[in-house]
Tab-separated table of C-alpha atoms in Angstrom:
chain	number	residue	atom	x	y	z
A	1	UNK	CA	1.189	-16.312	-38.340
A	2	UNK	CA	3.063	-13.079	-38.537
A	3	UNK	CA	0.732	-11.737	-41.974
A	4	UNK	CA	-2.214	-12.417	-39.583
A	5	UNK	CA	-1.376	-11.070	-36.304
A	6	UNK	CA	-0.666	-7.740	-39.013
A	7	UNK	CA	-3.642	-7.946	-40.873
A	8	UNK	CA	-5.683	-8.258	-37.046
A	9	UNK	CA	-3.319	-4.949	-36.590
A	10	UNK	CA	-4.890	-2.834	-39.465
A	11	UNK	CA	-1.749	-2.842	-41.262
A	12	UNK	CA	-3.513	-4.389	-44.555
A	13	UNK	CA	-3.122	-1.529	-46.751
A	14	UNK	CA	0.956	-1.033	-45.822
A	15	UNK	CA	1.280	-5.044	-47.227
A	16	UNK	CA	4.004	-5.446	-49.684
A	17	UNK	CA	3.015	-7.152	-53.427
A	18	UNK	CA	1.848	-10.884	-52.805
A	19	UNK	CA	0.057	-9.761	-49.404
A	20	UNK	CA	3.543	-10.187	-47.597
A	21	UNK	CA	4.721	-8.003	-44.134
A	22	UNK	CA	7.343	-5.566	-44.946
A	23	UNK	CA	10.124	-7.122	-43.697
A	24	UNK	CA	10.893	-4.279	-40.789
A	25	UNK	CA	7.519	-4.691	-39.174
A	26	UNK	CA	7.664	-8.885	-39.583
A	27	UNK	CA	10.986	-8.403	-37.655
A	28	UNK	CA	8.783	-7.077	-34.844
A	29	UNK	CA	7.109	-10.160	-34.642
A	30	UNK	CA	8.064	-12.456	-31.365
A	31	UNK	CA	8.692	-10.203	-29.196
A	32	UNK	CA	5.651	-10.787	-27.205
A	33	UNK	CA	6.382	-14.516	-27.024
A	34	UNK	CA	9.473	-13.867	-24.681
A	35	UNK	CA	7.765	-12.121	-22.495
A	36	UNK	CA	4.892	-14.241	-21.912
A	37	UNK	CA	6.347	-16.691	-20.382
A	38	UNK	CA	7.503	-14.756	-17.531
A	39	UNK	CA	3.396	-14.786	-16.679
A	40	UNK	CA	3.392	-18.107	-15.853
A	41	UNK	CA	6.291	-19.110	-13.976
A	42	UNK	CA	5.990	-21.453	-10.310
A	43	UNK	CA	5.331	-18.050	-8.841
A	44	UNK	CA	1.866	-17.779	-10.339
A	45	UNK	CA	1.496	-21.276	-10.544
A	46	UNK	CA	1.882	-21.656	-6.366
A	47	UNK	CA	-0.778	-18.266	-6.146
A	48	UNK	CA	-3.344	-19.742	-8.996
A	49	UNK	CA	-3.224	-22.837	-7.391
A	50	UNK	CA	-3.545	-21.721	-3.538
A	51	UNK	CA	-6.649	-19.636	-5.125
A	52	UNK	CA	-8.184	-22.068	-7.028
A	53	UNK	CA	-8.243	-24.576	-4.412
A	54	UNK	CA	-9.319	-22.964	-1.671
A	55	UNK	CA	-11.950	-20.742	-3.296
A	56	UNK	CA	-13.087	-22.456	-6.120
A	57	UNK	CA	-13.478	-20.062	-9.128
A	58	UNK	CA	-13.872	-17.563	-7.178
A	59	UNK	CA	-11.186	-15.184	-7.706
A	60	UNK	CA	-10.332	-16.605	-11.664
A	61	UNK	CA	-11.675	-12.994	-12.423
A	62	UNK	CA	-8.574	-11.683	-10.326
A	63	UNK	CA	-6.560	-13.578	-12.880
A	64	UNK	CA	-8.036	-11.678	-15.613
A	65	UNK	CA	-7.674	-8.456	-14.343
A	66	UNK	CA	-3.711	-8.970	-13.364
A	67	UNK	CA	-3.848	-9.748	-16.825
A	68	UNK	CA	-5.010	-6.608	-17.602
A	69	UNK	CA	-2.787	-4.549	-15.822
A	70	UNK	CA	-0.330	-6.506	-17.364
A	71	UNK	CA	-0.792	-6.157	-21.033
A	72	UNK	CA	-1.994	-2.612	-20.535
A	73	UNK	CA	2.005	-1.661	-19.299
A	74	UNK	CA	3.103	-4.080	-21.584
A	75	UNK	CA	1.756	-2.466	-24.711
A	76	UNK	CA	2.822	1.301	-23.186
A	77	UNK	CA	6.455	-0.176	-22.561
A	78	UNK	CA	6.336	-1.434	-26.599
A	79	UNK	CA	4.914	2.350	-27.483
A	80	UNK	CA	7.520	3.756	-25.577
A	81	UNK	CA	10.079	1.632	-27.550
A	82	UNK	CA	9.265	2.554	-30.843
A	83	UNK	CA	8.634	5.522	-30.315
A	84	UNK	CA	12.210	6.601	-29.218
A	85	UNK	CA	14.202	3.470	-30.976
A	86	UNK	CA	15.802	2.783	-27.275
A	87	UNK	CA	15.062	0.621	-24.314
A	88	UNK	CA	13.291	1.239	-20.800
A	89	UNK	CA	16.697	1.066	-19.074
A	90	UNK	CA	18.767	3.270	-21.229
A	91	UNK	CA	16.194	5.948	-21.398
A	92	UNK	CA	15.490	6.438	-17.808
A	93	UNK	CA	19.201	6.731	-17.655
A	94	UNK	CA	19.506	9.709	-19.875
A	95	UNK	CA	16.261	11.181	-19.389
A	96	UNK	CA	15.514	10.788	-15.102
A	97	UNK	CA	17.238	11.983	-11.565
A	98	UNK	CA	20.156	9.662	-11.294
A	99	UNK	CA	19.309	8.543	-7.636
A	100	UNK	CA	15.982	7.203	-9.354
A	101	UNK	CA	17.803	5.593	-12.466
A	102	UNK	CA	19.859	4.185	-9.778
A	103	UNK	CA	17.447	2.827	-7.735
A	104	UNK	CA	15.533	1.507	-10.930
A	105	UNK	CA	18.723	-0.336	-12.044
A	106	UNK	CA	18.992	-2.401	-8.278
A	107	UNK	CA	15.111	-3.066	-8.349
A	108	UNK	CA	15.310	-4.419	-11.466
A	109	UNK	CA	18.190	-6.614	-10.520
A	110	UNK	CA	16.952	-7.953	-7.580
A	111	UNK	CA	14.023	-8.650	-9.619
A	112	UNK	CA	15.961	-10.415	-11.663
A	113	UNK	CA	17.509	-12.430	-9.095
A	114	UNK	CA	14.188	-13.233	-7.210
A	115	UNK	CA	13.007	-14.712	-10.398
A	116	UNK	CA	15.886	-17.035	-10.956
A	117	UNK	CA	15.315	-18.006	-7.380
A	118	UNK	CA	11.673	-19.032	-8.262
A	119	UNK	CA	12.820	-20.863	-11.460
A	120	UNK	CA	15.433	-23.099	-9.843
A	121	UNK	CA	13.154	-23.480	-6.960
A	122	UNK	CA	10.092	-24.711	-9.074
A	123	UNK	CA	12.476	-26.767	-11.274
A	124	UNK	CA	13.813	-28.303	-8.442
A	125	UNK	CA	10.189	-29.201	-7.155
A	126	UNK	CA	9.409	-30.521	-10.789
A	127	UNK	CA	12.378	-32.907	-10.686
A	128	UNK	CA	11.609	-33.948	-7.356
A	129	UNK	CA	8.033	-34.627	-8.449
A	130	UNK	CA	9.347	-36.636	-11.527
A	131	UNK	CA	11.755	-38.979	-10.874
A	132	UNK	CA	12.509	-38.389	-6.816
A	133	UNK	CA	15.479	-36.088	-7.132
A	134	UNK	CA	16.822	-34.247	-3.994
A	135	UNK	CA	15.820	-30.625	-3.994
A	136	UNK	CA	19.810	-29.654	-3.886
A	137	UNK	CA	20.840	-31.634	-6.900
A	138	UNK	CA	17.485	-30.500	-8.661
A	139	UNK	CA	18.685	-26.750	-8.178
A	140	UNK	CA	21.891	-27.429	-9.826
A	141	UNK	CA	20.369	-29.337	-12.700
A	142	UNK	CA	17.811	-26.858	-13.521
A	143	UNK	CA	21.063	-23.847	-13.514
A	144	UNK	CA	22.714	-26.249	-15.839
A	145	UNK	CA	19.854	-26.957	-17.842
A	146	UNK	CA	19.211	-23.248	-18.147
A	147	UNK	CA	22.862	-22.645	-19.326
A	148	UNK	CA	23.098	-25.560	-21.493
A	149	UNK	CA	20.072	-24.077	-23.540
A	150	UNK	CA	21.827	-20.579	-23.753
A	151	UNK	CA	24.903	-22.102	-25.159
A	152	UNK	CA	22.819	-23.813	-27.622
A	153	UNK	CA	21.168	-20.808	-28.974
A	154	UNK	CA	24.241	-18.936	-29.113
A	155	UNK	CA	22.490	-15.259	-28.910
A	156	UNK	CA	20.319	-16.333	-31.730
A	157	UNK	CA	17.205	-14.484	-31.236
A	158	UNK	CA	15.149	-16.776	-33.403
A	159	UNK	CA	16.428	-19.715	-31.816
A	160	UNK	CA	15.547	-18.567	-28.189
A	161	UNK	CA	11.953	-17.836	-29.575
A	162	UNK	CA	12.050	-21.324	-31.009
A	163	UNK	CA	12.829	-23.225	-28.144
A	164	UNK	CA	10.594	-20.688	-26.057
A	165	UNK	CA	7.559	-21.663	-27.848
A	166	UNK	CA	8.275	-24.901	-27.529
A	167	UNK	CA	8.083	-24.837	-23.501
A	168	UNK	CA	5.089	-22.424	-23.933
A	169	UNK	CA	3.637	-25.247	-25.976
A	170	UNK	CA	4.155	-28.054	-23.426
A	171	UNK	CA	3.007	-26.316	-20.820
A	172	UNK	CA	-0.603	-24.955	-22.897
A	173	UNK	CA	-0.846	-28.490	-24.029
A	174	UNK	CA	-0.329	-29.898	-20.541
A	175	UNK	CA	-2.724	-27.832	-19.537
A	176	UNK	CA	-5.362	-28.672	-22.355
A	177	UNK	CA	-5.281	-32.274	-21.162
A	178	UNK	CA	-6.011	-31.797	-17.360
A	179	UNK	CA	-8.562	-29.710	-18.259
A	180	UNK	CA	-9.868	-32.430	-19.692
A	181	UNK	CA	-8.980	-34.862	-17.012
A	182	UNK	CA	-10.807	-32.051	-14.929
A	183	UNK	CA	-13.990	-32.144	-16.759
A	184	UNK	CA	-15.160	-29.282	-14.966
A	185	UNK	CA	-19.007	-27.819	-14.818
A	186	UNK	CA	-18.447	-24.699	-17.128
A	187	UNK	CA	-21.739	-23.715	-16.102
A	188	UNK	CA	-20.298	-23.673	-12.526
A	189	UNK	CA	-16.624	-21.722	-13.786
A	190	UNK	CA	-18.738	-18.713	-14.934
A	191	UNK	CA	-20.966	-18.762	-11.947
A	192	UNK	CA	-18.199	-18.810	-9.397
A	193	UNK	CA	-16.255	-15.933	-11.799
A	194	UNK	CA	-18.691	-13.806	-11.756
A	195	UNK	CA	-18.712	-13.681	-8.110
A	196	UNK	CA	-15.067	-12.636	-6.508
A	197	UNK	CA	-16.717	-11.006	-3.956
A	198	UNK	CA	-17.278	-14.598	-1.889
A	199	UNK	CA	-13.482	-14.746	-1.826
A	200	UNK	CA	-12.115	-10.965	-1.366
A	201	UNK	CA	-14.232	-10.948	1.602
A	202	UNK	CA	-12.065	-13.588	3.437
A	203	UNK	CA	-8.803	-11.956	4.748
A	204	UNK	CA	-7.235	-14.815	2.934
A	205	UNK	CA	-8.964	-14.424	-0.307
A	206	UNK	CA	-8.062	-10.941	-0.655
A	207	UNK	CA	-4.303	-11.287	0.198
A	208	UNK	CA	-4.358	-14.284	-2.144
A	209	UNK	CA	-5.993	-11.740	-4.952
A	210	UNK	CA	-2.521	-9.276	-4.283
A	211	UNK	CA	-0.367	-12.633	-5.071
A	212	UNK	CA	-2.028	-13.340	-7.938
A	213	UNK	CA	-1.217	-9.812	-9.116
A	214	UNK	CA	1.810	-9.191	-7.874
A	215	UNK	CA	3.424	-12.819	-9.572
A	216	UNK	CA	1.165	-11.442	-12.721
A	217	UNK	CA	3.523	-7.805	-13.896
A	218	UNK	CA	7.040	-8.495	-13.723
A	219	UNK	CA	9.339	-5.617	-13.570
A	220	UNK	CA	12.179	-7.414	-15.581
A	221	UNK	CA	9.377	-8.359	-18.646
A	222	UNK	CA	9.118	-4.677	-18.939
A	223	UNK	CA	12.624	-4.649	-19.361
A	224	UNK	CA	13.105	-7.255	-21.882
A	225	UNK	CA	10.071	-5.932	-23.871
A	226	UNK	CA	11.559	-2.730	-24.417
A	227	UNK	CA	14.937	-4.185	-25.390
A	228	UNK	CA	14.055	-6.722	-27.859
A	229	UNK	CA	11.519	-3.971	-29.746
A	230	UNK	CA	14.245	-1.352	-29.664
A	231	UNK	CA	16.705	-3.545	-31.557
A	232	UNK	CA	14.044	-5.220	-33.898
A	233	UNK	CA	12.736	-2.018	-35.141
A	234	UNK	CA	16.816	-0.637	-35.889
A	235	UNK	CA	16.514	1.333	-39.140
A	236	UNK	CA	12.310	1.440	-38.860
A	237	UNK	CA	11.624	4.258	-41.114
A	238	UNK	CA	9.692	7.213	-38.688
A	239	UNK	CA	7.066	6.789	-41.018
A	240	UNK	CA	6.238	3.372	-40.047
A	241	UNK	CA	6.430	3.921	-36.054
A	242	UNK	CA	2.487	4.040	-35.955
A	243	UNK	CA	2.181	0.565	-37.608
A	244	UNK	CA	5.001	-0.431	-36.215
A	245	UNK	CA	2.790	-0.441	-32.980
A	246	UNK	CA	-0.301	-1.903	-33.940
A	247	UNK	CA	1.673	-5.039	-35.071
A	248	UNK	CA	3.524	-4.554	-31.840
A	249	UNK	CA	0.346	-4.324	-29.886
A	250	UNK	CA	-1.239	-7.442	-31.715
A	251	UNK	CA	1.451	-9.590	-30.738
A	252	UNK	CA	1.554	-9.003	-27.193
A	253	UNK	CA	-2.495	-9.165	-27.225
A	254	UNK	CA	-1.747	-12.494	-28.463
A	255	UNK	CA	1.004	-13.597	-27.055
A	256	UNK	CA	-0.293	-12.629	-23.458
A	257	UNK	CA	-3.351	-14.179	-23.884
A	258	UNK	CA	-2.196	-17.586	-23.752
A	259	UNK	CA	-0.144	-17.042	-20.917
A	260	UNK	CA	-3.794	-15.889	-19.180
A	261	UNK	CA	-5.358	-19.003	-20.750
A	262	UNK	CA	-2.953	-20.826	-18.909
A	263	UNK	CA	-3.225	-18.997	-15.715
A	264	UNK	CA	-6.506	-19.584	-15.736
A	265	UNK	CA	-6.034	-23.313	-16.465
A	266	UNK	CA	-4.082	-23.694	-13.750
A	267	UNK	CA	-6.526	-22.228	-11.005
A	268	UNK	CA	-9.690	-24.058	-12.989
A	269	UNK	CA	-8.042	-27.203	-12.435
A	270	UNK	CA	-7.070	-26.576	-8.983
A	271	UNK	CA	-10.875	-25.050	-8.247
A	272	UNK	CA	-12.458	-28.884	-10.086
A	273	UNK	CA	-10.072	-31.572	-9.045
A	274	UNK	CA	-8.619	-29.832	-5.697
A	275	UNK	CA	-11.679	-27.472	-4.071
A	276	UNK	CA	-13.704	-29.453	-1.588
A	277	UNK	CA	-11.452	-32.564	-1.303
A	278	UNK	CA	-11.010	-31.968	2.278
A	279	UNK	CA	-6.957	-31.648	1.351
A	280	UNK	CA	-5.708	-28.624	2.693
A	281	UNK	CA	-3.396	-27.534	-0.462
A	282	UNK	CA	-0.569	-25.422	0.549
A	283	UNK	CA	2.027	-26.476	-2.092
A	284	UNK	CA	2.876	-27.657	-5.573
A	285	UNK	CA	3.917	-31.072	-4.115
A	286	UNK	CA	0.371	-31.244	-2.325
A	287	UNK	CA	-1.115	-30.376	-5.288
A	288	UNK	CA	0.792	-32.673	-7.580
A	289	UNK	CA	-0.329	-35.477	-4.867
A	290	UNK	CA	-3.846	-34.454	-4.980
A	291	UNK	CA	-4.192	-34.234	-8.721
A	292	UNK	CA	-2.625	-37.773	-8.735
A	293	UNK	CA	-5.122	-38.962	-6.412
A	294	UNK	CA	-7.985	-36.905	-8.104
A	295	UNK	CA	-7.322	-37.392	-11.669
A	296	UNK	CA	-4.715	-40.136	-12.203
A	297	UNK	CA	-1.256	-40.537	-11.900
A	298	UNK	CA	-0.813	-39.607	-15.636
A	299	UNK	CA	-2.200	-36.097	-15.073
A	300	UNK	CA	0.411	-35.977	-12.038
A	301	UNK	CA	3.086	-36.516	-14.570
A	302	UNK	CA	2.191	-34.021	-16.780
A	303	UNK	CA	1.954	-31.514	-13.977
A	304	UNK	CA	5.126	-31.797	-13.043
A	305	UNK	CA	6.349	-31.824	-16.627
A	306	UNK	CA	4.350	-28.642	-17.058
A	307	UNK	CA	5.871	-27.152	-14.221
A	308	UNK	CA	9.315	-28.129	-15.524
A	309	UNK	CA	9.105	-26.310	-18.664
A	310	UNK	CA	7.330	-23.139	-17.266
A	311	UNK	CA	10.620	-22.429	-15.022
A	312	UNK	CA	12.831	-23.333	-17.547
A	313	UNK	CA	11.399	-20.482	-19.984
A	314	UNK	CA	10.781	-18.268	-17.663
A	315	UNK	CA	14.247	-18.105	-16.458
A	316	UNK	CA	15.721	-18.251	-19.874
A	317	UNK	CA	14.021	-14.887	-20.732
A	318	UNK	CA	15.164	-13.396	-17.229
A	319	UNK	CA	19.041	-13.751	-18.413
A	320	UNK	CA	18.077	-11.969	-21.902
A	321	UNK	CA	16.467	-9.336	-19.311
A	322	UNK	CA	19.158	-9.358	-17.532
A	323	UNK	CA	21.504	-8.172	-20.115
A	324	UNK	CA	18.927	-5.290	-21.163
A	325	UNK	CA	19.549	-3.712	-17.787
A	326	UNK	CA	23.377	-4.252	-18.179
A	327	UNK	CA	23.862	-2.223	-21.755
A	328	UNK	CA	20.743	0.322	-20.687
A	329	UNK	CA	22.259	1.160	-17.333
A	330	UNK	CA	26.326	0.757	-18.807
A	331	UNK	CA	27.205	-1.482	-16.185
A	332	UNK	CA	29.180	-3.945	-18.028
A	333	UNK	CA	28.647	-5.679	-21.352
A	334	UNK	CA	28.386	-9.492	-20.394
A	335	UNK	CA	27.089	-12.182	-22.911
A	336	UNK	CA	24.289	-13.571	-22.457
A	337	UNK	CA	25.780	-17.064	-21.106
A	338	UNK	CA	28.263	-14.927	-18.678
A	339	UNK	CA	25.402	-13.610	-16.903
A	340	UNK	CA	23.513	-16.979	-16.890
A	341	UNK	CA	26.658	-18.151	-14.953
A	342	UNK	CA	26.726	-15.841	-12.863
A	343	UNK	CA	22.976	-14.953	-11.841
A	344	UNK	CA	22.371	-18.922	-11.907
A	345	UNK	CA	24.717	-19.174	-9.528
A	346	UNK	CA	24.560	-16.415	-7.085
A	347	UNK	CA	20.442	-17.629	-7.181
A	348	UNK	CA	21.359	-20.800	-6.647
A	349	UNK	CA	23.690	-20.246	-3.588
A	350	UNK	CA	20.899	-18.637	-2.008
A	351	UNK	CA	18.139	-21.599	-2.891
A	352	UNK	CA	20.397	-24.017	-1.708
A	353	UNK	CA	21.461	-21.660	1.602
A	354	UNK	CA	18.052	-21.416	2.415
A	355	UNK	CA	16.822	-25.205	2.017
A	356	UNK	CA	19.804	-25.912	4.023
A	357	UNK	CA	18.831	-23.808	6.997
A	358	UNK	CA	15.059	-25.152	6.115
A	359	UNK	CA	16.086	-28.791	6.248
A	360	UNK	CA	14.267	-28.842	2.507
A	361	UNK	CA	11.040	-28.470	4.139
A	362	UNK	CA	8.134	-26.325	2.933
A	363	UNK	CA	10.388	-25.033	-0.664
A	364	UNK	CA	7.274	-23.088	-1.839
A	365	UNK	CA	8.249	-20.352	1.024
A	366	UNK	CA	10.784	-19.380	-1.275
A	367	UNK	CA	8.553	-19.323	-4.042
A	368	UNK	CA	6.034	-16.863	-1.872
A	369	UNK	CA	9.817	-14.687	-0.963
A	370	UNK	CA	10.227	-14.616	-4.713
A	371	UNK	CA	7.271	-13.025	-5.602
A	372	UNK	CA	7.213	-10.569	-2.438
A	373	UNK	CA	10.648	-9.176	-4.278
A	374	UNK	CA	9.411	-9.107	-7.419
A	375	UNK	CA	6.312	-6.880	-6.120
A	376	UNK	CA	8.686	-4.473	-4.493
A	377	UNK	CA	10.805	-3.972	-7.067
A	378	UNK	CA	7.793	-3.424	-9.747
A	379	UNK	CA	7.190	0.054	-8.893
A	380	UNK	CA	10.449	1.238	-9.650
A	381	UNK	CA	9.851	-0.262	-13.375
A	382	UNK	CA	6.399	1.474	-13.559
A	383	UNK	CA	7.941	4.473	-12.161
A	384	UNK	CA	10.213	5.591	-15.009
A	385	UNK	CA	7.844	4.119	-17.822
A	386	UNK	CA	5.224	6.891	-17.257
A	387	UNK	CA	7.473	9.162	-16.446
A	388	UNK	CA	9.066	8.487	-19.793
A	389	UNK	CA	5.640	8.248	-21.801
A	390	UNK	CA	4.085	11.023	-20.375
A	391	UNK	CA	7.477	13.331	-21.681
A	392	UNK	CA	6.271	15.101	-25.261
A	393	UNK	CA	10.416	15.458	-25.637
A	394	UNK	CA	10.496	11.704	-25.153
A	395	UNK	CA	7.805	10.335	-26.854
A	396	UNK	CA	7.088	13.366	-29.529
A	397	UNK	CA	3.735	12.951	-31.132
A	398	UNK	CA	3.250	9.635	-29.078
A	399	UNK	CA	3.086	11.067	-25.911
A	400	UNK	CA	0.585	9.476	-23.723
A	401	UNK	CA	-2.031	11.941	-22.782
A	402	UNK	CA	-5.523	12.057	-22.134
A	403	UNK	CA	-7.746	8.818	-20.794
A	404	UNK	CA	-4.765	6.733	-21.390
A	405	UNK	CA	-2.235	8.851	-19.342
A	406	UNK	CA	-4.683	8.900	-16.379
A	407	UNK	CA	-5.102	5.091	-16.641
A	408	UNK	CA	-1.388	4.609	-16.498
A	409	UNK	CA	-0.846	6.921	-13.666
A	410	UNK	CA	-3.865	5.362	-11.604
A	411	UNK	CA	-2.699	1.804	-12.375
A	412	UNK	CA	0.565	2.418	-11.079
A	413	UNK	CA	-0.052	4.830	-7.498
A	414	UNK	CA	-2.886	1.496	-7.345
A	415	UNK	CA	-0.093	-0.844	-7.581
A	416	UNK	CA	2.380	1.068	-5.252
A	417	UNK	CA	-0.555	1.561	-2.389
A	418	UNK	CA	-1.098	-2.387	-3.004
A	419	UNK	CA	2.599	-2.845	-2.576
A	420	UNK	CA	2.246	-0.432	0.666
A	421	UNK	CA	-0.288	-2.425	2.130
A	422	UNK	CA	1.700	-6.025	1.369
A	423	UNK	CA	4.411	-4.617	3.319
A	424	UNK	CA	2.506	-3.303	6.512
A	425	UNK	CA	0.801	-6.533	6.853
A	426	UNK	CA	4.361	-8.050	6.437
A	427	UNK	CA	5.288	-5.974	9.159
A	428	UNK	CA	2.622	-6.719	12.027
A	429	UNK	CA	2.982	-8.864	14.444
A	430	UNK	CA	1.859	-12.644	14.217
């Protein structure tokens, strides 16, 4: 896999004798994979869902674009990496305003935070969903769960990529078979695609369309991204930077583009087993009920399966993330299984506050706080990054210039005027 995600990178003519990666570039390789499954945690899974089954197909082209925007800052926050050998966190440290660096360091932990929330949440739900677990116990299973997987990989990064690929895999596969449960028109998929419009025109359509993007680009995935590359590519010969990113580039491409198959999955079987029902979908436990009614109780079992493993990965890769921002922004060295302690459990004293003042009802409103966090704090990720890449005494002869560097800088003021708009709406009265 690794020799053909480099050959796809135009690195053919740098292959070592018997068509073999040099083994600093193949080292590169993975990287993407950890990050990916931050794009389809219960966050997006509670947004694709809500989308797909109250609008159909309609806004599945939303999911593609978030994509988009996604892989695009993705691939600039691997450039960035390899270009300087060091990490988002450390080098907006040494190279912005501290009151910025400051402010990028609490964003990114409350970003941090508001994912675990979503992962114990949506584990919680799964468990719930699978064998009738209370929501409490089902938070404190999933932390455990979480921390019993860190233990076992022991800061192994190859191990963590092991058993990451493994939950990606259950929850692609998952997905393969209610699709197929599904049987959806095709015919009708890339009608209703090509026609967003029919949804963004409905208040509700359009702030479901800022969900789906903001629960898309994760601030701490930018993070993590930048870490892992900068210690893979340790002793990377200068020469080799520029293939260095292609192969870097190729593996996000493909890693990322599962997690959108997936995404898109998820809303495409909302849109053909859920859309026109008559049931009013407002939840993953509605929608596990509806796809059991819909499609079998067997496809309701996988869903929550599916659902299990994307939280679980996802909030695996948010302690690694975690512990990028700790060494980048020098406060405090933990281990990777201190901070799962301690962020599992500061999360889950909040989860279990707030479904205690809740009575356990409606859990997915935590799910929807979650990702208005994570949307907040995303700007003061994006922030630094073009700052950084835009900086010839940064990036040297990879500075980001011309088409590219206005694409960045539009994407982002796009995202924060998004983000400005989220919060006035937020703000207004009933």
């Amino acid at each position: 896999m690794s020799e053909l995600i480099y050959a796809i990178s135009g690195g053919k003519a740098a292959l070592q004798d018997g068509g073999k990666m040099p083994a600093g570039l193949r080292r590169l390789i993975g990287s993407g994979l950890l990050v990916a499954v931050g794009y389809i945690d219960p966050g997006n899974w509670a947004t694709d869902i809500a989308g797909g089954s109250r609008f159909g197909y309609h806004l599945l082209m939303v999911v593609f674009l978030a994509a988009f925007l996604a892989l695009g800052f993705q691939v600039l926050v691997s450039r960035l990496a390899l270009a300087t050998g060091q990490d988002l966190a450390t080098l907006t440290v040494r190279h912005l305003p501290r009151p910025l660096a400051r402010t990028a360091w609490l964003a990114g932990e409350a970003a941090i935070l508001a994912t675990a929330l979503a992962e114990l949440i949506g584990g919680a739900i799964a468990l719930r969903l699978l064998f009738g677990i209370p929501l409490m116990a089902g938070v404190a299973m999933t932390g455990a769960g979480t921390y019993a997987v860190l233990l076992f990989a022991r800061n192994n990064a190859e191990r963590h990529e092991r058993i990451i690929g493994l939950l990606l895999a259950i929850v692609s596969v998952s997905f393969v078979y209610l699709l197929f449960q599904a049987n959806p028109a095709w015919t009708e998929v890339a009608s209703g695609a090509a026609q967003p419009t029919r949804a963004l025109r409905s208040p509700e359509g359009f702030m479901i369309a800022l969900g789906i993007i903001g629960a898309t680009l994760m601030p701490h995935n930018l993070y993590l991204h930048s870490g892992e590359l900068a210690q893979r590519a340790h002793g990377l010969p200068v020469a080799m930077r520029g293939m260095a990113m292609r192969v870097a580039r190729s593996d996000t491409v493909f890693s990322l583009g599962i997690a959108t198959l997936v995404n898109a999955a998820i809303m495409i079987v909302a849109a053909a087993s859920l859309s026109g029902t008559g049931v009013a979908v407002s939840s993953l436990d509605q929608a596990h009920a509806a796809i059991g009614k819909t499609l079998g109780v067997g496809a309701a079992i996988v869903f929550a399966v599916a659902l299990y493993a994307a939280g679980q990965s996802s909030t695996i890769t948010g302690v690694l993330a975690g512990k990028v921002l700790s060494k980048g922004f020098s406060t405090g060295g933990w281990s990777d299984r201190r901070r799962a302690l301690v962020t599992r459990a500061v999360a889950g004293v909040a989860a279990m506050g707030m479904l205690a003042y809740t009575g356990g009802q409606d859990p997915d409103q935590l799910l929807v706080l979650s990702q208005v966090i994570l949307s907040l704090a995303l700007p003061f990720a994006l922030v630094p990054l073009v700052m950084l890449a835009v900086r010839r005494e940064v990036m040297g002869s990879f500075v980001l210039r011309g088409v590219w560097r206005a694409l960045a800088i539009a994407a982002t003021t796009a995202i924060i005027l998004l983000d400005g708009y989220l919060l006035l709406v937020q703000a207004m009265p009933g």
